[in-house]
Amino acid sequence: MSKYDDASWHSGGDFPEGLSEKNGATHTGMFLNWCINRDFISVELKEDAEEEIEKLKRREMTGAEFVMDSLDGKFSEQDLNDLGNSFAKDYYKDDTEFGNRYSSFADDYVNLFDTEAEENDYEYETFYHIEDTYENYDLMKQVIDYRFEEWKEFKNLN
C-alpha cells in the first residue's frame, strides 16, 4: 500500500511553531473531501468511517479533521477506489506526466491561495497557515473539478 500523504511528514522540521498538527493535513483534507463527495473512495473506507463521512458531507467536520480523526493523519491508496487512485496518482502526486503538463494538486493549492491572499492584500506566512474552512474548500473544489475534466481528456475517458 502506497501512501499519498501523512500529516506527520509535514509537522516535523520547519513546521511553524504554534500551529496544530491538523494544519499539516489541510491540503490533504481538501483533496480527500473532494474524493468523498465524488464517491471515489474505497468500500473499506465507506464501511470504516460511515458516520464520519456523513458528517463530512453535512459539513459538520472538515476534510483535515476527517484525515486526522478517521485516518490517523494518513492518506493512502487503500482510501480510494480505482478511479480515485488513478486520478490521485496523476494529480495529487508530484512530478507526473499529467502534473507536469497541466498542474499538480500542490501547485494548484499554493497558487490558488497565494492569489486569493494577494487579491485581499494579505500573504500567508506558510503553506500551513491556509485556513481549514469550507469557504477555502469550495474554492479548491472548483480547481480540482477543472483539473479532473482535463485529466479525463488526458486519459481519453470522455
CSV table of C-alpha atoms in Angstrom, one decimal:
chain,number,residue,atom,x,y,z
A,1,MET,CA,0.0,0.0,0.0
A,2,SER,CA,1.4,3.3,-1.1
A,3,LYS,CA,0.8,6.5,1.0
A,4,TYR,CA,-0.1,9.7,-0.8
A,5,ASP,CA,0.4,11.9,2.3
A,6,ASP,CA,0.8,11.8,6.0
A,7,ALA,CA,0.3,14.8,8.3
A,8,SER,CA,3.4,13.7,10.3
A,9,TRP,CA,5.5,14.3,7.2
A,10,HIS,CA,4.6,18.0,7.5
A,11,SER,CA,4.6,18.6,11.2
A,12,GLY,CA,8.3,18.0,11.7
A,13,GLY,CA,11.2,20.0,10.6
A,14,ASP,CA,10.3,23.6,9.6
A,15,PHE,CA,6.6,23.2,10.6
A,16,PRO,CA,5.6,26.5,12.2
A,17,GLU,CA,5.5,26.7,16.0
A,18,GLY,CA,2.1,27.2,17.5
A,19,LEU,CA,0.1,25.6,14.7
A,20,SER,CA,-1.9,22.4,15.3
A,21,GLU,CA,-0.7,19.2,13.6
A,22,LYS,CA,-4.1,19.3,11.8
A,23,ASN,CA,-2.7,22.2,9.7
A,24,GLY,CA,-0.4,19.6,8.1
A,25,ALA,CA,-3.5,17.9,6.8
A,26,THR,CA,-5.5,20.8,5.5
A,27,HIS,CA,-4.4,20.3,1.9
A,28,THR,CA,-4.9,16.5,2.1
A,29,GLY,CA,-8.3,17.0,3.7
A,30,MET,CA,-9.5,19.2,0.8
A,31,PHE,CA,-8.5,16.7,-1.8
A,32,LEU,CA,-10.0,13.7,0.1
A,33,ASN,CA,-13.2,15.7,0.8
A,34,TRP,CA,-13.5,16.2,-2.9
A,35,CYS,CA,-12.9,12.4,-3.5
A,36,ILE,CA,-15.5,11.5,-0.9
A,37,ASN,CA,-18.1,13.8,-2.4
A,38,ARG,CA,-17.4,12.3,-5.9
A,39,ASP,CA,-17.7,8.8,-4.4
A,40,PHE,CA,-14.1,8.0,-5.4
A,41,ILE,CA,-13.4,6.3,-2.1
A,42,SER,CA,-12.9,2.6,-1.3
A,43,VAL,CA,-15.6,0.3,0.0
A,44,GLU,CA,-13.5,-0.3,3.1
A,45,LEU,CA,-13.3,3.5,3.9
A,46,LYS,CA,-17.0,3.8,3.4
A,47,GLU,CA,-17.6,1.0,5.9
A,48,ASP,CA,-14.9,2.0,8.4
A,49,ALA,CA,-15.8,5.7,8.5
A,50,GLU,CA,-19.5,5.7,7.6
A,51,GLU,CA,-20.6,8.1,10.3
A,52,GLU,CA,-17.7,10.5,9.8
A,53,ILE,CA,-18.2,10.5,6.0
A,54,GLU,CA,-21.8,11.6,6.6
A,55,LYS,CA,-20.6,14.4,9.0
A,56,LEU,CA,-18.2,15.5,6.3
A,57,LYS,CA,-20.9,15.5,3.6
A,58,ARG,CA,-23.1,17.6,6.0
A,59,ARG,CA,-20.2,19.9,6.6
A,60,GLU,CA,-20.1,19.2,10.3
A,61,MET,CA,-16.4,18.3,10.0
A,62,THR,CA,-13.7,19.4,7.6
A,63,GLY,CA,-11.5,17.3,5.4
A,64,ALA,CA,-8.5,17.8,7.7
A,65,GLU,CA,-10.5,16.8,10.7
A,66,PHE,CA,-11.6,13.7,8.8
A,67,VAL,CA,-8.0,12.8,7.9
A,68,MET,CA,-6.7,13.3,11.4
A,69,ASP,CA,-9.6,11.7,13.3
A,70,SER,CA,-10.6,8.8,10.9
A,71,LEU,CA,-7.3,8.1,9.1
A,72,ASP,CA,-4.7,8.9,11.8
A,73,GLY,CA,-3.3,11.7,9.6
A,74,LYS,CA,-2.6,9.3,6.7
A,75,PHE,CA,-4.0,9.3,3.2
A,76,SER,CA,-3.2,6.2,1.1
A,77,GLU,CA,-4.2,4.1,-1.9
A,78,GLN,CA,-6.5,2.0,0.3
A,79,ASP,CA,-8.7,5.0,0.9
A,80,LEU,CA,-9.7,5.4,-2.8
A,81,ASN,CA,-11.4,3.3,-5.4
A,82,ASP,CA,-9.7,2.6,-8.8
A,83,LEU,CA,-10.8,5.8,-10.5
A,84,GLY,CA,-9.9,7.8,-7.4
A,85,ASN,CA,-6.4,6.2,-7.3
A,86,SER,CA,-5.9,6.7,-11.0
A,87,PHE,CA,-6.6,10.4,-10.7
A,88,ALA,CA,-4.7,10.8,-7.4
A,89,LYS,CA,-1.6,9.1,-8.9
A,90,ASP,CA,-1.6,11.6,-11.8
A,91,TYR,CA,-2.7,14.8,-10.0
A,92,TYR,CA,-2.1,14.5,-6.2
A,93,LYS,CA,1.4,13.1,-6.5
A,94,ASP,CA,4.2,15.4,-7.6
A,95,ASP,CA,6.2,15.2,-10.8
A,96,THR,CA,3.8,13.2,-13.0
A,97,GLU,CA,3.3,13.5,-16.7
A,98,PHE,CA,-0.2,15.0,-16.2
A,99,GLY,CA,1.1,17.3,-13.4
A,100,ASN,CA,4.0,18.5,-15.5
A,101,ARG,CA,1.7,19.2,-18.5
A,102,TYR,CA,-1.2,20.8,-16.6
A,103,SER,CA,-0.5,21.2,-12.9
A,104,SER,CA,-0.2,19.2,-9.7
A,105,PHE,CA,-2.6,19.4,-6.7
A,106,ALA,CA,0.1,21.0,-4.6
A,107,ASP,CA,0.9,23.7,-7.2
A,108,ASP,CA,-2.8,24.4,-7.7
A,109,TYR,CA,-3.3,24.6,-4.0
A,110,VAL,CA,-0.4,27.1,-3.4
A,111,ASN,CA,-1.2,29.2,-6.5
A,112,LEU,CA,-4.9,29.4,-5.6
A,113,PHE,CA,-4.4,30.6,-2.1
A,114,ASP,CA,-1.5,32.8,-2.8
A,115,THR,CA,-3.6,34.5,-5.5
A,116,GLU,CA,-6.6,34.8,-3.1
A,117,ALA,CA,-4.4,36.3,-0.4
A,118,GLU,CA,-2.7,38.7,-2.8
A,119,GLU,CA,-6.1,39.9,-4.0
A,120,ASN,CA,-7.0,40.6,-0.4
A,121,ASP,CA,-3.8,42.4,0.4
A,122,TYR,CA,-2.6,39.5,2.5
A,123,GLU,CA,0.2,37.0,2.4
A,124,TYR,CA,0.2,33.5,4.0
A,125,GLU,CA,3.2,33.0,6.3
A,126,THR,CA,3.5,29.4,5.1
A,127,PHE,CA,1.5,26.7,3.2
A,128,TYR,CA,0.4,25.5,6.6
A,129,HIS,CA,-1.3,28.8,7.5
A,130,ILE,CA,-4.1,28.3,4.9
A,131,GLU,CA,-7.3,28.0,6.9
A,132,ASP,CA,-9.2,24.7,7.0
A,133,THR,CA,-12.6,26.2,6.1
A,134,TYR,CA,-15.4,25.2,3.8
A,135,GLU,CA,-15.0,28.6,2.1
A,136,ASN,CA,-11.5,27.6,1.1
A,137,TYR,CA,-12.6,24.1,0.3
A,138,ASP,CA,-15.2,25.5,-2.1
A,139,LEU,CA,-12.5,27.5,-3.9
A,140,MET,CA,-10.2,24.5,-4.2
A,141,LYS,CA,-13.1,22.2,-5.2
A,142,GLN,CA,-13.6,24.3,-8.4
A,143,VAL,CA,-9.9,23.9,-9.3
A,144,ILE,CA,-10.0,20.1,-8.7
A,145,ASP,CA,-13.2,19.8,-10.8
A,146,TYR,CA,-11.4,21.7,-13.6
A,147,ARG,CA,-8.3,19.5,-13.3
A,148,PHE,CA,-10.4,16.3,-13.3
A,149,GLU,CA,-12.1,17.3,-16.6
A,150,GLU,CA,-8.6,18.0,-18.0
A,151,TRP,CA,-7.4,14.6,-16.7
A,152,LYS,CA,-10.3,12.8,-18.2
A,153,GLU,CA,-9.4,14.3,-21.6
A,154,PHE,CA,-5.7,13.5,-21.0
A,155,LYS,CA,-6.7,9.9,-20.3
A,156,ASN,CA,-9.2,9.8,-23.1
A,157,LEU,CA,-12.0,8.9,-20.7
A,158,ASN,CA,-14.6,11.2,-22.2
